[in-house]
Amino acid sequence: MSLKNHFELLAAYNQWMNSKVYETASHLTAADLAKDRGAFFGSILGTLNHILVADTIWLQRFASHPPCRNSLVEVADLPTPTSLNQLVFDDFDGLAEHRTWLDRKIINWVAELSDNDLDSVLSYKNSKGISSSKRYSNLILHFFNHQTHHRGQVSTLLSQAGEDIGVTDLLAQIPQETP
């Protein structure tokens, strides 16, 4: 399996898990979603916004890579978040709608990546203005790992609120193979 195929699997997993998380979270009231539960970003709503903020920041960086401009042009045109704890959406429905849109953009972007893209180096500045140059494929891996990390926190917060999202393992998305 190629590196690109792995990223396509992770993009599909991201979309699948976000769909499950948002469907489960939709069972809660606005007050329950906004309740500070002591997580890194306070509430379920705060943590879901953080994932969206980080995804937007990274996708805007990825869009600076010339071969990816077309697939990420709409994301590049979004306002750049101003902080990692910014509430881009304080209403759940707006957040969920934007998440669905962004996940489609991620699927399309990954589908258009080439081996040359993955092997290139991306230069960018982090949120504190510090310059970095790192292999594009490693940054994409970080991008997907970051989502999974914080969705795990949301899964715990939903469980504490009495909601179960069910199976969360990547294994559920890995297709069966003939030996």
Coordinates of N, CA and C in Angstrom, one line a residue:
M1 N 0.9 -1.2 0.0 CA 0.0 0.0 0.0 C 0.9 1.2 0.0
S2 N 0.6 2.2 -0.9 CA 1.4 3.4 -1.0 C 1.1 4.3 0.1
L3 N 2.0 5.3 0.3 CA 1.8 6.3 1.3 C 0.5 7.1 1.0
K4 N 0.3 7.4 -0.2 CA -0.9 8.1 -0.6 C -2.2 7.3 -0.2
N5 N -2.1 6.0 -0.5 CA -3.3 5.2 -0.1 C -3.5 5.2 1.4
H6 N -2.4 5.3 2.2 CA -2.6 5.4 3.7 C -3.3 6.7 4.0
F7 N -2.9 7.8 3.4 CA -3.5 9.1 3.6 C -5.0 9.1 3.2
E8 N -5.3 8.4 2.1 CA -6.7 8.3 1.7 C -7.5 7.5 2.7
L9 N -6.9 6.5 3.3 CA -7.6 5.8 4.4 C -7.8 6.7 5.6
L10 N -6.8 7.5 5.9 CA -6.9 8.4 7.1 C -7.9 9.5 6.8
A11 N -8.0 10.0 5.6 CA -9.0 11.0 5.2 C -10.4 10.4 5.3
A12 N -10.6 9.2 4.9 CA -11.9 8.5 5.0 C -12.3 8.3 6.4
Y13 N -11.3 7.8 7.2 CA -11.5 7.6 8.6 C -11.9 8.9 9.3
N14 N -11.2 10.0 9.0 CA -11.5 11.3 9.6 C -13.0 11.7 9.3
Q15 N -13.4 11.5 8.1 CA -14.8 11.8 7.7 C -15.8 11.0 8.4
W16 N -15.5 9.7 8.5 CA -16.4 8.7 9.1 C -16.5 9.0 10.6
M17 N -15.3 9.3 11.3 CA -15.4 9.6 12.7 C -16.0 10.9 13.0
N18 N -15.8 11.9 12.2 CA -16.4 13.2 12.4 C -17.9 13.0 12.3
S19 N -18.4 12.3 11.3 CA -19.8 12.0 11.2 C -20.4 11.4 12.4
K20 N -19.7 10.4 13.0 CA -20.2 9.7 14.2 C -20.2 10.6 15.4
V21 N -19.1 11.4 15.5 CA -19.0 12.3 16.7 C -20.1 13.4 16.6
Y22 N -20.3 14.0 15.5 CA -21.3 15.0 15.3 C -22.7 14.5 15.5
E23 N -22.9 13.3 14.9 CA -24.3 12.7 15.1 C -24.6 12.5 16.6
T24 N -23.6 11.9 17.3 CA -23.8 11.7 18.7 C -23.9 13.0 19.5
A25 N -23.1 13.9 19.2 CA -23.1 15.2 19.9 C -24.5 15.9 19.6
S26 N -25.1 15.7 18.5 CA -26.4 16.3 18.2 C -27.5 15.9 19.2
H27 N -27.3 14.9 19.9 CA -28.3 14.5 20.9 C -28.3 15.3 22.2
L28 N -27.2 16.1 22.3 CA -27.1 17.0 23.5 C -27.7 18.4 23.3
T29 N -28.0 19.0 24.4 CA -28.5 20.4 24.3 C -27.3 21.3 24.1
A30 N -27.6 22.5 23.7 CA -26.6 23.6 23.5 C -25.8 23.8 24.8
A31 N -26.6 23.8 25.9 CA -25.9 24.0 27.2 C -25.0 22.8 27.6
D32 N -25.4 21.6 27.2 CA -24.5 20.4 27.5 C -23.2 20.5 26.6
L33 N -23.4 20.9 25.3 CA -22.3 21.0 24.4 C -21.3 22.1 24.9
A34 N -21.8 23.2 25.5 CA -20.9 24.3 25.9 C -20.4 24.1 27.3
K35 N -20.9 23.2 28.0 CA -20.5 23.0 29.4 C -19.0 22.7 29.6
D36 N -18.3 23.5 30.4 CA -16.9 23.2 30.6 C -16.7 21.9 31.4
R37 N -16.1 21.0 30.8 CA -15.9 19.7 31.4 C -14.4 19.4 31.8
G38 N -13.6 20.5 31.8 CA -12.3 20.4 32.3 C -11.3 19.8 31.2
A39 N -11.7 19.8 30.0 CA -10.8 19.3 28.9 C -9.9 20.4 28.5
F40 N -8.9 20.1 27.6 CA -7.9 21.1 27.2 C -8.6 22.4 26.6
F41 N -9.7 22.1 25.9 CA -10.5 23.2 25.3 C -11.8 23.4 25.9
G42 N -11.9 23.0 27.2 CA -13.1 23.1 28.0 C -14.3 22.2 27.7
S43 N -15.0 22.5 26.7 CA -16.3 21.8 26.4 C -16.2 21.0 25.2
I44 N -17.2 20.2 24.9 CA -17.3 19.5 23.6 C -17.3 20.5 22.5
L45 N -18.1 21.5 22.6 CA -18.1 22.6 21.5 C -16.7 23.2 21.4
G46 N -16.0 23.5 22.5 CA -14.7 24.1 22.4 C -13.7 23.2 21.7
T47 N -13.8 21.9 22.1 CA -12.8 20.9 21.5 C -13.1 20.7 20.0
L48 N -14.4 20.6 19.6 CA -14.7 20.5 18.2 C -14.3 21.7 17.4
N49 N -14.4 22.9 18.0 CA -13.9 24.1 17.3 C -12.4 24.1 17.2
H50 N -11.7 23.6 18.2 CA -10.3 23.5 18.2 C -9.8 22.6 17.0
I51 N -10.4 21.5 16.9 CA -10.1 20.6 15.7 C -10.3 21.3 14.4
L52 N -11.4 22.0 14.3 CA -11.7 22.8 13.1 C -10.7 23.9 12.9
V53 N -10.3 24.6 13.9 CA -9.3 25.6 13.8 C -7.9 25.1 13.4
A54 N -7.5 24.0 14.0 CA -6.2 23.4 13.6 C -6.2 22.9 12.2
D55 N -7.3 22.2 11.8 CA -7.5 21.7 10.5 C -7.4 22.9 9.5
T56 N -8.0 24.0 9.8 CA -8.0 25.1 8.9 C -6.6 25.7 8.7
I57 N -5.9 25.9 9.9 CA -4.6 26.4 9.8 C -3.7 25.5 9.0
W58 N -3.7 24.2 9.3 CA -2.9 23.3 8.5 C -3.2 23.2 7.0
L59 N -4.5 23.2 6.7 CA -4.9 23.1 5.3 C -4.5 24.4 4.6
Q60 N -4.6 25.5 5.3 CA -4.1 26.8 4.6 C -2.6 26.7 4.4
R61 N -1.8 26.1 5.3 CA -0.4 25.9 5.1 C -0.2 25.0 3.9
F62 N -0.9 23.9 3.9 CA -0.8 22.9 2.8 C -1.2 23.6 1.4
A63 N -2.1 24.5 1.4 CA -2.5 25.2 0.2 C -1.4 26.0 -0.4
S64 N -0.4 26.4 0.4 CA 0.7 27.2 -0.1 C 1.6 26.3 -1.0
H65 N 1.5 25.0 -1.0 CA 2.2 24.1 -1.8 C 1.6 24.2 -3.2
P66 N 2.3 24.7 -4.2 CA 1.7 24.9 -5.5 C 0.8 23.9 -6.1
P67 N 1.2 22.6 -6.1 CA 0.3 21.6 -6.7 C -1.1 21.4 -5.9
C68 N -1.1 21.9 -4.7 CA -2.3 21.8 -3.9 C -3.2 23.0 -3.8
R69 N -2.8 24.0 -4.5 CA -3.6 25.3 -4.5 C -5.0 25.1 -5.0
N70 N -5.2 24.4 -6.1 CA -6.5 24.2 -6.7 C -7.5 23.5 -5.7
S71 N -7.0 22.4 -5.2 CA -7.9 21.6 -4.3 C -8.2 22.2 -3.0
L72 N -7.4 23.2 -2.6 CA -7.6 23.8 -1.3 C -7.9 25.3 -1.4
V73 N -8.2 25.8 -2.6 CA -8.3 27.2 -2.8 C -9.4 27.8 -1.9
E74 N -10.5 27.1 -1.7 CA -11.7 27.6 -0.9 C -11.3 27.6 0.6
V75 N -10.4 26.7 1.0 CA -10.0 26.7 2.4 C -9.0 27.8 2.6
A76 N -8.1 28.0 1.6 CA -7.1 29.1 1.7 C -7.8 30.5 1.8
D77 N -9.0 30.6 1.2 CA -9.7 31.9 1.2 C -10.5 32.1 2.5
L78 N -10.6 31.1 3.4 CA -11.2 31.3 4.7 C -10.4 32.2 5.6
P79 N -11.1 32.9 6.5 CA -10.4 33.7 7.5 C -9.5 32.8 8.3
T80 N -8.2 33.2 8.5 CA -7.3 32.4 9.3 C -7.7 32.6 10.8
P81 N -7.8 31.5 11.5 CA -8.1 31.6 12.9 C -7.1 32.3 13.6
T82 N -7.5 33.0 14.7 CA -6.6 33.9 15.4 C -6.0 33.2 16.6
S83 N -6.6 32.1 17.1 CA -6.0 31.4 18.2 C -6.5 30.0 18.2
L84 N -5.8 29.1 18.9 CA -6.1 27.7 18.9 C -7.4 27.4 19.7
N85 N -7.8 28.3 20.5 CA -9.1 28.1 21.3 C -10.2 29.0 20.8
Q86 N -10.1 29.5 19.6 CA -11.1 30.3 19.0 C -12.4 29.5 18.7
L87 N -13.5 30.1 19.1 CA -14.8 29.5 18.8 C -15.2 30.1 17.4
V88 N -14.9 29.4 16.4 CA -15.2 29.8 15.0 C -16.8 29.8 14.9
F89 N -17.4 28.8 15.5 CA -18.8 28.6 15.5 C -19.3 28.4 16.9
D90 N -20.2 29.3 17.4 CA -20.7 29.0 18.7 C -22.0 28.3 18.7
D91 N -22.5 28.0 17.4 CA -23.7 27.2 17.3 C -23.3 25.9 16.7
F92 N -23.9 24.8 17.2 CA -23.5 23.5 16.8 C -23.8 23.2 15.4
D93 N -25.0 23.6 14.9 CA -25.4 23.3 13.6 C -24.5 23.9 12.5
G94 N -24.1 25.2 12.8 CA -23.2 25.8 11.9 C -21.8 25.1 11.8
L95 N -21.4 24.7 13.0 CA -20.1 24.0 13.2 C -20.2 22.6 12.4
A96 N -21.3 21.9 12.6 CA -21.4 20.6 12.0 C -21.5 20.7 10.4
E97 N -22.2 21.7 10.0 CA -22.3 22.0 8.5 C -20.9 22.3 7.9
H98 N -20.1 23.1 8.6 CA -18.8 23.5 8.1 C -17.9 22.3 8.2
R99 N -18.0 21.5 9.2 CA -17.2 20.3 9.4 C -17.4 19.3 8.2
T100 N -18.6 19.1 7.8 CA -19.0 18.3 6.7 C -18.3 18.8 5.4
W101 N -18.4 20.1 5.2 CA -17.8 20.7 4.0 C -16.3 20.6 4.0
L102 N -15.7 20.8 5.2 CA -14.2 20.7 5.3 C -13.8 19.3 5.1
D103 N -14.5 18.3 5.6 CA -14.1 16.9 5.4 C -14.1 16.5 3.9
R104 N -15.1 17.0 3.1 CA -15.1 16.8 1.7 C -13.9 17.4 1.0
K105 N -13.5 18.6 1.5 CA -12.3 19.2 0.9 C -11.0 18.4 1.2
I106 N -11.0 17.8 2.4 CA -9.8 17.0 2.8 C -9.8 15.8 1.9
I107 N -10.9 15.1 1.7 CA -11.0 13.9 0.8 C -10.5 14.3 -0.6
N108 N -11.0 15.4 -1.1 CA -10.6 15.8 -2.5 C -9.1 16.2 -2.6
W109 N -8.6 16.9 -1.5 CA -7.2 17.3 -1.5 C -6.3 16.0 -1.5
V110 N -6.6 15.1 -0.6 CA -5.7 13.9 -0.5 C -5.8 13.1 -1.8
A111 N -6.9 13.0 -2.4 CA -7.1 12.3 -3.7 C -6.2 12.8 -4.8
E112 N -5.9 14.1 -4.7 CA -5.1 14.8 -5.8 C -3.6 14.8 -5.5
L113 N -3.2 14.3 -4.3 CA -1.8 14.3 -3.9 C -1.0 13.4 -4.8
S114 N 0.2 13.7 -5.1 CA 1.1 12.8 -5.9 C 2.3 12.3 -4.9
D115 N 3.0 11.3 -5.4 CA 4.2 10.9 -4.6 C 5.2 12.1 -4.5
N116 N 5.3 12.9 -5.6 CA 6.2 14.0 -5.5 C 5.8 15.0 -4.5
D117 N 4.5 15.3 -4.4 CA 4.0 16.2 -3.3 C 4.4 15.7 -1.9
L118 N 4.1 14.4 -1.7 CA 4.4 13.8 -0.4 C 5.8 13.8 0.0
D119 N 6.7 13.8 -1.0 CA 8.1 13.7 -0.8 C 8.8 15.1 -0.7
S120 N 8.0 16.2 -1.0 CA 8.5 17.5 -1.0 C 8.6 18.1 0.5
V121 N 9.3 19.2 0.6 CA 9.4 19.9 1.9 C 8.5 21.1 1.9
L122 N 7.8 21.4 2.9 CA 6.9 22.5 3.1 C 7.6 23.5 4.1
S123 N 7.7 24.7 3.7 CA 8.2 25.7 4.6 C 7.0 26.6 5.1
Y124 N 6.9 26.8 6.4 CA 5.8 27.6 6.9 C 6.2 28.2 8.2
K125 N 5.3 29.0 8.8 CA 5.5 29.6 10.1 C 4.4 29.1 11.0
N126 N 4.8 28.8 12.2 CA 3.8 28.3 13.2 C 3.0 29.5 13.7
S127 N 2.1 29.3 14.6 CA 1.2 30.4 15.2 C 2.0 31.4 16.0
K128 N 3.3 31.1 16.3 CA 4.1 32.1 17.0 C 5.1 32.7 16.1
G129 N 5.0 32.4 14.8 CA 5.8 33.1 13.8 C 7.2 32.4 13.6
I130 N 7.4 31.2 14.2 CA 8.6 30.5 14.0 C 8.6 29.7 12.7
S131 N 9.7 29.9 11.9 CA 9.8 29.2 10.6 C 10.2 27.8 10.8
S132 N 9.6 27.0 9.9 CA 9.9 25.5 9.9 C 9.9 25.1 8.5
S133 N 10.7 24.0 8.2 CA 10.6 23.3 6.9 C 10.7 21.9 7.2
K134 N 9.6 21.2 6.8 CA 9.4 19.8 7.1 C 8.8 19.0 5.9
R135 N 9.1 17.7 5.9 CA 8.6 16.9 4.8 C 7.1 16.9 4.8
Y136 N 6.5 17.2 3.7 CA 5.0 17.3 3.5 C 4.3 16.1 4.1
S137 N 4.8 14.9 3.7 CA 4.1 13.7 4.2 C 4.1 13.6 5.7
N138 N 5.1 14.0 6.4 CA 5.2 14.0 7.9 C 4.2 15.0 8.4
L139 N 4.0 16.1 7.8 CA 3.1 17.1 8.3 C 1.6 16.6 8.1
I140 N 1.4 15.9 7.0 CA 0.1 15.3 6.8 C -0.2 14.3 7.8
L141 N 0.8 13.5 8.2 CA 0.6 12.5 9.2 C 0.2 13.2 10.5
H142 N 1.0 14.3 10.9 CA 0.7 15.0 12.1 C -0.8 15.6 12.0
F143 N -1.2 16.1 10.9 CA -2.5 16.6 10.7 C -3.6 15.6 11.1
F144 N -3.5 14.4 10.5 CA -4.5 13.3 10.9 C -4.3 12.9 12.3
N145 N -3.1 12.8 12.8 CA -2.9 12.3 14.2 C -3.5 13.3 15.2
H146 N -3.4 14.6 14.9 CA -3.9 15.7 15.8 C -5.4 15.5 15.9
Q147 N -6.1 15.3 14.7 CA -7.6 15.1 14.7 C -8.0 14.0 15.6
T148 N -7.2 12.9 15.4 CA -7.6 11.6 16.2 C -7.4 11.9 17.7
H149 N -6.3 12.5 18.1 CA -6.0 12.8 19.5 C -7.2 13.6 20.1
H150 N -7.6 14.7 19.5 CA -8.7 15.5 20.1 C -10.1 14.9 19.9
R151 N -10.3 14.1 18.9 CA -11.6 13.3 18.8 C -11.7 12.3 19.9
G152 N -10.5 11.8 20.3 CA -10.5 10.9 21.5 C -11.0 11.6 22.7
Q153 N -10.6 12.8 22.9 CA -11.0 13.6 24.0 C -12.5 13.9 23.9
V154 N -13.0 14.2 22.7 CA -14.5 14.4 22.5 C -15.2 13.2 22.9
S155 N -14.7 12.0 22.5 CA -15.3 10.7 22.7 C -15.5 10.6 24.3
T156 N -14.5 10.9 25.0 CA -14.5 10.8 26.5 C -15.6 11.8 27.0
L157 N -15.6 13.0 26.5 CA -16.5 14.0 27.0 C -18.0 13.6 26.7
L158 N -18.2 13.0 25.5 CA -19.5 12.5 25.2 C -19.9 11.4 26.1
S159 N -19.0 10.5 26.4 CA -19.3 9.4 27.3 C -19.6 9.9 28.7
Q160 N -18.9 10.9 29.1 CA -19.2 11.5 30.4 C -20.6 12.2 30.4
A161 N -21.1 12.6 29.2 CA -22.4 13.2 29.1 C -23.5 12.2 28.9
G162 N -23.1 10.9 28.9 CA -24.1 9.8 28.7 C -24.3 9.4 27.3
E163 N -23.4 9.8 26.4 CA -23.6 9.4 25.0 C -22.4 8.5 24.5
D164 N -22.7 7.5 23.8 CA -21.7 6.5 23.3 C -21.7 6.6 21.8
I165 N -20.5 6.9 21.2 CA -20.4 7.0 19.8 C -20.1 5.7 19.1
G166 N -19.9 4.6 19.9 CA -19.7 3.3 19.3 C -18.2 3.1 18.9
V167 N -18.0 2.2 17.9 CA -16.7 1.9 17.5 C -16.0 3.1 16.9
T168 N -14.7 3.2 17.4 CA -13.9 4.4 16.9 C -12.6 3.9 16.3
D169 N -12.3 2.6 16.2 CA -11.1 2.1 15.8 C -10.9 2.3 14.3
L170 N -9.7 2.7 13.8 CA -9.4 2.7 12.4 C -9.6 1.4 11.8
L171 N -9.4 0.3 12.5 CA -9.6 -1.0 12.0 C -10.9 -1.2 11.3
A172 N -11.9 -0.5 11.8 CA -13.3 -0.7 11.2 C -13.3 -0.1 9.8
Q173 N -12.3 0.7 9.4 CA -12.3 1.3 8.1 C -11.3 0.5 7.1
I174 N -10.6 -0.4 7.7 CA -9.6 -1.1 6.9 C -10.3 -2.2 6.1
P175 N -10.2 -2.3 4.8 CA -11.0 -3.3 4.1 C -10.4 -4.7 4.3
Q176 N -11.3 -5.7 4.1 CA -10.8 -7.1 4.2 C -10.0 -7.3 2.9
E177 N -9.0 -8.2 3.0 CA -8.1 -8.6 1.9 C -8.2 -10.1 1.8
T178 N -8.0 -10.5 0.5 CA -7.9 -11.9 0.3 C -6.5 -12.4 0.5
P179 N -6.3 -13.4 1.3 CA -4.9 -13.8 1.6 C -4.2 -14.4 0.4

